[in-house]
Amino acid sequence: MAVAAVLLAPQAAAAATPWLDVSQDRYASFTVPAAYVQEHVGTVSQVVVEGNFGPSSTLAEFGLTRRGDVWSGILGPLKPGLYHYQVTADDTKSLKDPTNSTSVASNPLWSTVLVPGDSARWLADAPPGTGGKVETLTYRTRSGQRSALVWTPPGYAAKGPKGYPALFLQSGEGAATTDWLDLGRAKQIFDNLSAQGAMKPMVVVINDDKGSDDKELKDLRKAVANSYRVLRDPAHQAIAGVSDGATQAVRAALTNAGPFAYVGWFSGDSAPKSTGKTPSRSTAPSACCVSTRGT
């Protein structure tokens, strides 16, 4: 089924009235101009907001009602957290909210909104001047050129006597490395943890789903070691992943015990079977996060 993707020019978006407003009590009010919908996708009979508003952040549709010259509706109260959404007319004609400047690189139609609250405090922007830096590392593998995202902690410098532990994050199949930033708010989480003194300084490497086999992971580790001040011994190397990236992370730790002393598991599939190379230290996967025994 074809989907019509419509994007508004940035200069027009700046002057538009916001389509989404979130109140202090966490109710989301959507107001979509009928004229905009008419101009970009034609006459329609229904308009919905598709977003991760469902239970456990599942994708759900929220129907809007035509009231005069707008399609509108109020949803909530929402739990604190990050939400993504798009507007869809007649099931197939999807629109990006042109009044929301946020973007998701892997899905240009999505916009995001952060609903603040104590349980989402790590997702908020850290105080100015306290955050780390994200940059792209381009490296070569046996199958061609690849890239990864690298977060370095506040105060990191390219030269100096101090080395840092390294954490490698594996993406799930079909997921982009940028999803960790756009949808996972990874930079804000690390920035806030650093600002609060809740994590030790480390270099975090976000890998894509295509660079996760043993040989390409080895190439990435080498590229990181050559480009950043990281400690190369296993005691200061950790790996974790999401979805099938979690399975790959656990497999890397269980079948190749040398490179990683710690492994994490975020919403992964079933654990891979060990090949019999039992590590001398514990590499049991955490149910939700990377083990931090001293790193």
Tab-separated table of N, CA and C in Angstrom, residues 51-193:
chain	number	residue	atom	x	y	z
A	51	GLY	N	1.049	7.224	16.825
A	51	GLY	CA	2.184	7.408	17.708
A	51	GLY	C	2.289	6.297	18.725
A	52	ASN	N	3.353	6.331	19.489
A	52	ASN	CA	3.567	5.291	20.502
A	52	ASN	C	2.851	5.658	21.802
A	53	PHE	N	1.535	5.903	21.671
A	53	PHE	CA	0.712	6.280	22.810
A	53	PHE	C	0.051	5.075	23.466
A	54	GLY	N	0.197	3.896	22.885
A	54	GLY	CA	-0.469	2.714	23.403
A	54	GLY	C	0.212	2.151	24.635
A	55	PRO	N	-0.367	1.075	25.205
A	55	PRO	CA	0.241	0.426	26.377
A	55	PRO	C	1.666	-0.018	26.081
A	56	SER	N	2.560	0.191	27.044
A	56	SER	CA	3.976	-0.154	26.888
A	56	SER	C	4.588	0.515	25.663
A	57	SER	N	4.108	1.714	25.344
A	57	SER	CA	4.630	2.526	24.236
A	57	SER	C	4.434	1.880	22.873
A	58	THR	N	3.390	1.070	22.740
A	58	THR	CA	3.088	0.474	21.445
A	58	THR	C	2.444	1.508	20.529
A	59	LEU	N	2.532	1.275	19.218
A	59	LEU	CA	1.963	2.188	18.240
A	59	LEU	C	0.442	2.129	18.293
A	60	ALA	N	-0.187	3.284	18.305
A	60	ALA	CA	-1.649	3.361	18.371
A	60	ALA	C	-2.127	4.528	17.518
A	61	GLU	N	-3.406	4.478	17.136
A	61	GLU	CA	-4.010	5.558	16.377
A	61	GLU	C	-4.968	6.342	17.271
A	62	PHE	N	-4.880	7.658	17.197
A	62	PHE	CA	-5.781	8.537	17.931
A	62	PHE	C	-6.551	9.373	16.912
A	63	GLY	N	-7.844	9.127	16.809
A	63	GLY	CA	-8.658	9.796	15.808
A	63	GLY	C	-8.953	11.239	16.158
A	64	LEU	N	-8.848	12.127	15.150
A	64	LEU	CA	-9.179	13.532	15.323
A	64	LEU	C	-10.574	13.808	14.752
A	65	THR	N	-11.212	14.841	15.274
A	65	THR	CA	-12.560	15.217	14.849
A	65	THR	C	-12.512	16.532	14.087
A	66	ARG	N	-13.242	16.592	12.989
A	66	ARG	CA	-13.303	17.834	12.212
A	66	ARG	C	-14.205	18.828	12.949
A	67	ARG	N	-13.638	19.947	13.340
A	67	ARG	CA	-14.382	21.022	13.998
A	67	ARG	C	-14.076	22.322	13.255
A	68	GLY	N	-14.977	22.732	12.393
A	68	GLY	CA	-14.749	23.938	11.614
A	68	GLY	C	-13.578	23.770	10.672
A	69	ASP	N	-12.560	24.598	10.836
A	69	ASP	CA	-11.430	24.579	9.910
A	69	ASP	C	-10.234	23.802	10.440
A	70	VAL	N	-10.431	22.977	11.483
A	70	VAL	CA	-9.326	22.167	12.014
A	70	VAL	C	-9.800	20.746	12.324
A	71	TRP	N	-8.846	19.831	12.297
A	71	TRP	CA	-9.017	18.494	12.853
A	71	TRP	C	-8.364	18.530	14.236
A	72	SER	N	-9.100	18.154	15.279
A	72	SER	CA	-8.556	18.327	16.623
A	72	SER	C	-8.959	17.184	17.553
A	73	GLY	N	-8.252	17.111	18.687
A	73	GLY	CA	-8.542	16.119	19.715
A	73	GLY	C	-7.579	16.284	20.874
A	74	ILE	N	-7.991	15.803	22.036
A	74	ILE	CA	-7.163	15.889	23.243
A	74	ILE	C	-6.924	14.482	23.766
A	75	LEU	N	-5.662	14.144	23.998
A	75	LEU	CA	-5.243	12.816	24.426
A	75	LEU	C	-4.518	12.915	25.754
A	76	GLY	N	-4.844	12.027	26.688
A	76	GLY	CA	-4.092	12.037	27.939
A	76	GLY	C	-4.918	11.615	29.124
A	77	PRO	N	-4.316	11.777	30.314
A	77	PRO	CA	-2.944	12.272	30.514
A	77	PRO	C	-1.909	11.237	30.098
A	78	LEU	N	-0.810	11.727	29.561
A	78	LEU	CA	0.270	10.861	29.113
A	78	LEU	C	1.277	10.662	30.241
A	79	LYS	N	1.873	9.494	30.270
A	79	LYS	CA	2.953	9.266	31.217
A	79	LYS	C	4.183	10.053	30.765
A	80	PRO	N	5.011	10.497	31.689
A	80	PRO	CA	6.252	11.173	31.282
A	80	PRO	C	7.090	10.263	30.389
A	81	GLY	N	7.689	10.842	29.378
A	81	GLY	CA	8.513	10.064	28.470
A	81	GLY	C	8.596	10.705	27.108
A	82	LEU	N	9.300	10.053	26.192
A	82	LEU	CA	9.465	10.557	24.836
A	82	LEU	C	8.484	9.838	23.917
A	83	TYR	N	7.757	10.619	23.127
A	83	TYR	CA	6.785	10.070	22.190
A	83	TYR	C	7.146	10.488	20.772
A	84	HIS	N	6.818	9.615	19.813
A	84	HIS	CA	6.957	9.976	18.403
A	84	HIS	C	5.609	9.793	17.723
A	85	TYR	N	5.363	10.601	16.696
A	85	TYR	CA	4.055	10.557	16.061
A	85	TYR	C	4.129	11.090	14.638
A	86	GLN	N	3.099	10.769	13.856
A	86	GLN	CA	2.875	11.356	12.552
A	86	GLN	C	1.372	11.480	12.351
A	87	VAL	N	0.955	12.325	11.428
A	87	VAL	CA	-0.462	12.522	11.130
A	87	VAL	C	-0.773	11.769	9.847
A	88	THR	N	-1.855	10.977	9.854
A	88	THR	CA	-2.229	10.171	8.691
A	88	THR	C	-3.689	10.400	8.339
A	89	ALA	N	-3.936	10.662	7.065
A	89	ALA	CA	-5.293	10.875	6.573
A	89	ALA	C	-5.706	9.697	5.693
A	90	ASP	N	-6.930	9.222	5.892
A	90	ASP	CA	-7.484	8.127	5.088
A	90	ASP	C	-6.530	6.940	4.984
A	91	ASP	N	-5.870	6.616	6.077
A	91	ASP	CA	-5.038	5.403	6.239
A	91	ASP	C	-3.722	5.409	5.466
A	92	THR	N	-3.630	6.136	4.360
A	92	THR	CA	-2.442	6.003	3.504
A	92	THR	C	-1.683	7.300	3.274
A	93	LYS	N	-2.249	8.436	3.650
A	93	LYS	CA	-1.641	9.723	3.328
A	93	LYS	C	-1.046	10.332	4.595
A	94	SER	N	0.258	10.183	4.739
A	94	SER	CA	0.920	10.557	5.989
A	94	SER	C	1.659	11.886	5.873
A	95	LEU	N	1.610	12.648	6.950
A	95	LEU	CA	2.198	13.972	7.003
A	95	LEU	C	3.122	14.104	8.201
A	96	LYS	N	4.258	14.775	8.005
A	96	LYS	CA	5.076	15.203	9.144
A	96	LYS	C	4.500	16.500	9.695
A	97	ASP	N	4.486	16.611	11.013
A	97	ASP	CA	4.047	17.849	11.646
A	97	ASP	C	5.060	18.947	11.298
A	98	PRO	N	4.700	19.910	10.444
A	98	PRO	CA	5.670	20.922	10.018
A	98	PRO	C	5.959	21.964	11.090
A	99	THR	N	5.177	21.958	12.167
A	99	THR	CA	5.395	22.938	13.234
A	99	THR	C	6.287	22.400	14.342
A	100	ASN	N	6.721	21.158	14.219
A	100	ASN	CA	7.596	20.529	15.204
A	100	ASN	C	8.963	20.332	14.565
A	101	SER	N	9.963	21.006	15.080
A	101	SER	CA	11.289	20.995	14.454
A	101	SER	C	12.086	19.725	14.726
A	102	THR	N	11.602	18.858	15.607
A	102	THR	CA	12.329	17.618	15.876
A	102	THR	C	12.253	16.701	14.664
A	103	SER	N	13.191	15.775	14.593
A	103	SER	CA	13.224	14.855	13.458
A	103	SER	C	13.757	13.499	13.898
A	104	VAL	N	13.414	12.488	13.120
A	104	VAL	CA	13.925	11.137	13.321
A	104	VAL	C	14.571	10.720	12.005
A	105	ALA	N	15.881	10.551	12.011
A	105	ALA	CA	16.605	10.320	10.764
A	105	ALA	C	16.121	9.076	10.038
A	106	SER	N	15.759	8.030	10.775
A	106	SER	CA	15.357	6.781	10.143
A	106	SER	C	13.929	6.810	9.627
A	107	ASN	N	13.125	7.805	10.040
A	107	ASN	CA	11.758	7.945	9.565
A	107	ASN	C	11.415	9.431	9.482
A	108	PRO	N	11.591	10.046	8.310
A	108	PRO	CA	11.430	11.496	8.171
A	108	PRO	C	10.029	12.014	8.499
A	109	LEU	N	9.019	11.153	8.530
A	109	LEU	CA	7.669	11.605	8.837
A	109	LEU	C	7.422	11.771	10.331
A	110	TRP	N	8.269	11.208	11.163
A	110	TRP	CA	8.034	11.247	12.603
A	110	TRP	C	8.532	12.549	13.208
A	111	SER	N	7.786	13.005	14.192
A	111	SER	CA	8.216	14.079	15.082
A	111	SER	C	8.243	13.507	16.489
A	112	THR	N	8.970	14.128	17.380
A	112	THR	CA	9.023	13.648	18.760
A	112	THR	C	8.607	14.755	19.717
A	113	VAL	N	8.133	14.343	20.880
A	113	VAL	CA	7.794	15.288	21.935
A	113	VAL	C	8.134	14.649	23.275
A	114	LEU	N	8.796	15.398	24.124
A	114	LEU	CA	9.144	14.910	25.456
A	114	LEU	C	8.116	15.435	26.448
A	115	VAL	N	7.433	14.510	27.105
A	115	VAL	CA	6.499	14.870	28.173
A	115	VAL	C	7.277	14.803	29.476
A	116	PRO	N	7.518	15.940	30.116
A	116	PRO	CA	8.390	15.952	31.286
A	116	PRO	C	7.752	15.311	32.510
A	117	GLY	N	8.605	14.908	33.436
A	117	GLY	CA	8.168	14.294	34.682
A	117	GLY	C	9.351	13.620	35.334
A	118	ASP	N	9.226	13.292	36.601
A	118	ASP	CA	10.361	12.739	37.342
A	118	ASP	C	10.871	11.454	36.708
A	119	SER	N	9.955	10.602	36.241
A	119	SER	CA	10.386	9.326	35.672
A	119	SER	C	11.084	9.499	34.327
A	120	ALA	N	11.001	10.684	33.734
A	120	ALA	CA	11.666	10.955	32.460
A	120	ALA	C	12.774	11.989	32.616
A	121	ARG	N	13.241	12.187	33.844
A	121	ARG	CA	14.215	13.251	34.091
A	121	ARG	C	15.540	13.018	33.369
A	122	TRP	N	15.913	11.753	33.162
A	122	TRP	CA	17.181	11.485	32.475
A	122	TRP	C	17.088	11.814	30.991
A	123	LEU	N	15.854	11.932	30.446
A	123	LEU	CA	15.672	12.194	29.024
A	123	LEU	C	15.712	13.681	28.683
A	124	ALA	N	15.619	14.525	29.692
A	124	ALA	CA	15.637	15.969	29.460
A	124	ALA	C	17.059	16.417	29.117
A	125	ASP	N	17.150	17.558	28.465
A	125	ASP	CA	18.474	18.107	28.155
A	125	ASP	C	19.227	18.426	29.441
A	126	ALA	N	20.502	18.079	29.467
A	126	ALA	CA	21.335	18.381	30.633
A	126	ALA	C	21.596	19.880	30.703
A	127	PRO	N	21.966	20.392	31.866
A	127	PRO	CA	22.288	21.823	31.981
A	127	PRO	C	23.348	22.230	30.971
A	128	PRO	N	23.250	23.423	30.416
A	128	PRO	CA	24.227	23.886	29.419
A	128	PRO	C	25.669	23.770	29.923
A	129	GLY	N	26.526	23.288	29.047
A	129	GLY	CA	27.941	23.193	29.382
A	129	GLY	C	28.330	21.948	30.155
A	130	THR	N	27.357	21.062	30.446
A	130	THR	CA	27.677	19.874	31.240
A	130	THR	C	27.657	18.585	30.425
A	131	GLY	N	27.272	18.666	29.169
A	131	GLY	CA	27.105	17.457	28.372
A	131	GLY	C	28.362	17.025	27.646
A	132	GLY	N	28.299	15.804	27.096
A	132	GLY	CA	29.381	15.282	26.284
A	132	GLY	C	29.176	15.641	24.824
A	133	LYS	N	29.897	14.960	23.964
A	133	LYS	CA	29.877	15.263	22.535
A	133	LYS	C	29.636	13.985	21.748
A	134	VAL	N	28.820	14.077	20.698
A	134	VAL	CA	28.575	12.952	19.798
A	134	VAL	C	29.175	13.268	18.437
A	135	GLU	N	29.931	12.338	17.902
A	135	GLU	CA	30.493	12.510	16.565
A	135	GLU	C	30.458	11.185	15.824
A	136	THR	N	30.690	11.262	14.535
A	136	THR	CA	30.655	10.062	13.689
A	136	THR	C	32.064	9.552	13.443
A	137	LEU	N	32.263	8.261	13.650
A	137	LEU	CA	33.530	7.600	13.359
A	137	LEU	C	33.348	6.769	12.095
A	138	THR	N	34.108	7.073	11.063
A	138	THR	CA	34.087	6.290	9.824
A	138	THR	C	35.294	5.362	9.818
A	139	TYR	N	35.045	4.106	9.516
A	139	TYR	CA	36.125	3.118	9.559
A	139	TYR	C	35.924	2.077	8.472
A	140	ARG	N	36.955	1.321	8.196
A	140	ARG	CA	36.895	0.300	7.152
A	140	ARG	C	36.798	-1.090	7.770
A	141	THR	N	36.034	-1.935	7.093
A	141	THR	CA	35.910	-3.335	7.486
A	141	THR	C	36.222	-4.198	6.269
A	142	ARG	N	36.163	-5.494	6.466
A	142	ARG	CA	36.425	-6.413	5.364
A	142	ARG	C	35.366	-6.315	4.265
A	143	SER	N	34.193	-5.833	4.606
A	143	SER	CA	33.110	-5.743	3.623
A	143	SER	C	32.851	-4.320	3.143
A	144	GLY	N	33.690	-3.380	3.547
A	144	GLY	CA	33.519	-2.013	3.074
A	144	GLY	C	33.568	-0.989	4.193
A	145	GLN	N	33.277	0.236	3.843
A	145	GLN	CA	33.335	1.334	4.800
A	145	GLN	C	32.058	1.395	5.627
A	146	ARG	N	32.209	1.610	6.930
A	146	ARG	CA	31.061	1.730	7.818
A	146	ARG	C	31.265	2.941	8.719
A	147	SER	N	30.224	3.255	9.474
A	147	SER	CA	30.328	4.354	10.420
A	147	SER	C	29.613	3.997	11.710
A	148	ALA	N	30.041	4.615	12.786
A	148	ALA	CA	29.433	4.433	14.101
A	148	ALA	C	29.352	5.798	14.767
A	149	LEU	N	28.474	5.915	15.745
A	149	LEU	CA	28.383	7.136	16.538
A	149	LEU	C	29.174	6.954	17.824
A	150	VAL	N	29.860	7.996	18.245
A	150	VAL	CA	30.692	7.914	19.444
A	150	VAL	C	30.351	9.089	20.361
A	151	TRP	N	29.981	8.763	21.592
A	151	TRP	CA	29.764	9.783	22.621
A	151	TRP	C	30.995	9.829	23.516
A	152	THR	N	31.561	11.025	23.666
A	152	THR	CA	32.689	11.202	24.574
A	152	THR	C	32.237	12.051	25.758
A	153	PRO	N	32.734	11.781	26.946
A	153	PRO	CA	32.235	12.442	28.157
A	153	PRO	C	32.694	13.887	28.282
A	154	PRO	N	32.059	14.660	29.131
A	154	PRO	CA	32.499	16.036	29.373
A	154	PRO	C	33.963	16.066	29.807
A	155	GLY	N	34.722	16.979	29.252
A	155	GLY	CA	36.131	17.099	29.598
A	155	GLY	C	37.053	16.207	28.803
A	156	TYR	N	36.503	15.377	27.910
A	156	TYR	CA	37.349	14.502	27.105
A	156	TYR	C	38.219	15.339	26.162
A	157	ALA	N	39.476	14.953	26.037
A	157	ALA	CA	40.396	15.600	25.106
A	157	ALA	C	41.086	14.531	24.277
A	158	ALA	N	41.424	14.884	23.052
A	158	ALA	CA	42.024	13.907	22.145
A	158	ALA	C	43.374	13.400	22.643
A	159	LYS	N	44.089	14.237	23.408
A	159	LYS	CA	45.391	13.844	23.920
A	159	LYS	C	45.410	13.981	25.430
A	160	GLY	N	46.128	13.091	26.072
A	160	GLY	CA	46.225	13.129	27.526
A	160	GLY	C	46.650	11.787	28.068
A	161	PRO	N	47.049	11.733	29.323
A	161	PRO	CA	47.562	10.486	29.903
A	161	PRO	C	46.455	9.509	30.298
A	162	LYS	N	45.241	9.994	30.433
A	162	LYS	CA	44.167	9.158	30.964
A	162	LYS	C	43.431	8.425	29.855
A	163	GLY	N	43.228	7.104	30.066
A	163	GLY	CA	42.406	6.314	29.163
A	163	GLY	C	41.013	6.112	29.753
A	164	TYR	N	40.051	5.807	28.890
A	164	TYR	CA	38.669	5.665	29.323
A	164	TYR	C	38.151	4.255	29.034
A	165	PRO	N	37.258	3.732	29.878
A	165	PRO	CA	36.552	2.498	29.532
A	165	PRO	C	35.708	2.728	28.280
A	166	ALA	N	35.374	1.651	27.588
A	166	ALA	CA	34.570	1.759	26.368
A	166	ALA	C	33.344	0.858	26.475
A	167	LEU	N	32.203	1.416	26.108
A	167	LEU	CA	30.945	0.669	26.050
A	167	LEU	C	30.474	0.654	24.607
A	168	PHE	N	30.223	-0.551	24.060
A	168	PHE	CA	29.741	-0.705	22.691
A	168	PHE	C	28.260	-1.070	22.731
A	169	LEU	N	27.437	-0.279	22.038
A	169	LEU	CA	26.001	-0.528	21.979
A	169	LEU	C	25.632	-1.047	20.597
A	170	GLN	N	24.938	-2.191	20.563
A	170	GLN	CA	24.560	-2.845	19.323
A	170	GLN	C	23.105	-2.524	18.977
A	171	SER	N	22.858	-2.106	17.738
A	171	SER	CA	21.497	-1.819	17.286
A	171	SER	C	20.797	-3.097	16.838
A	172	GLY	N	19.465	-3.083	16.909
A	172	GLY	CA	18.677	-4.203	16.418
A	172	GLY	C	18.561	-4.176	14.908
A	173	GLU	N	18.091	-5.266	14.329
A	173	GLU	CA	17.959	-5.369	12.881
A	173	GLU	C	17.015	-4.288	12.353
A	174	GLY	N	17.448	-3.603	11.310
A	174	GLY	CA	16.623	-2.571	10.699
A	174	GLY	C	16.648	-1.237	11.422
A	175	ALA	N	17.297	-1.176	12.580
A	175	ALA	CA	17.359	0.076	13.340
A	175	ALA	C	18.599	0.871	12.932
A	176	ALA	N	18.471	2.184	12.946
A	176	ALA	CA	19.590	3.058	12.619
A	176	ALA	C	20.332	3.445	13.890
A	177	THR	N	21.610	3.728	13.754
A	177	THR	CA	22.365	4.188	14.922
A	177	THR	C	21.755	5.467	15.489
A	178	THR	N	21.223	6.309	14.605
A	178	THR	CA	20.638	7.565	15.056
A	178	THR	C	19.386	7.369	15.903
A	179	ASP	N	18.765	6.189	15.825
A	179	ASP	CA	17.587	5.928	16.666
A	179	ASP	C	17.938	6.005	18.147
A	180	TRP	N	19.175	5.638	18.497
A	180	TRP	CA	19.597	5.730	19.894
A	180	TRP	C	19.548	7.182	20.373
A	181	LEU	N	19.744	8.127	19.462
A	181	LEU	CA	19.709	9.546	19.815
A	181	LEU	C	18.306	10.127	19.645
A	182	ASP	N	17.688	9.871	18.482
A	182	ASP	CA	16.399	10.487	18.168
A	182	ASP	C	15.256	9.901	18.990
A	183	LEU	N	15.268	8.582	19.188
A	183	LEU	CA	14.174	7.914	19.887
A	183	LEU	C	14.560	7.432	21.280
A	184	GLY	N	15.852	7.173	21.495
A	184	GLY	CA	16.301	6.700	22.796
A	184	GLY	C	16.865	7.788	23.699
A	185	ARG	N	17.126	8.974	23.125
A	185	ARG	CA	17.693	10.097	23.887
A	185	ARG	C	18.976	9.689	24.605
A	186	ALA	N	19.793	8.864	23.939
A	186	ALA	CA	21.001	8.347	24.577
A	186	ALA	C	21.938	9.459	25.013
A	187	LYS	N	22.101	10.478	24.185
A	187	LYS	CA	23.005	11.571	24.568
A	187	LYS	C	22.530	12.248	25.847
A	188	GLN	N	21.231	12.532	25.933
A	188	GLN	CA	20.712	13.188	27.136
A	188	GLN	C	20.888	12.301	28.366
A	189	ILE	N	20.683	11.013	28.198
A	189	ILE	CA	20.842	10.090	29.326
A	189	ILE	C	22.286	10.110	29.826
A	190	PHE	N	23.239	9.961	28.908
A	190	PHE	CA	24.650	9.965	29.314
A	190	PHE	C	25.063	11.323	29.871
A	191	ASP	N	24.572	12.394	29.251
A	191	ASP	CA	24.900	13.734	29.750
A	191	ASP	C	24.406	13.916	31.181
A	192	ASN	N	23.155	13.510	31.434
A	192	ASN	CA	22.578	13.683	32.770
A	192	ASN	C	23.257	12.791	33.805
A	193	LEU	N	23.551	11.562	33.414
A	193	LEU	CA	24.252	10.667	34.333
A	193	LEU	C	25.616	11.247	34.698
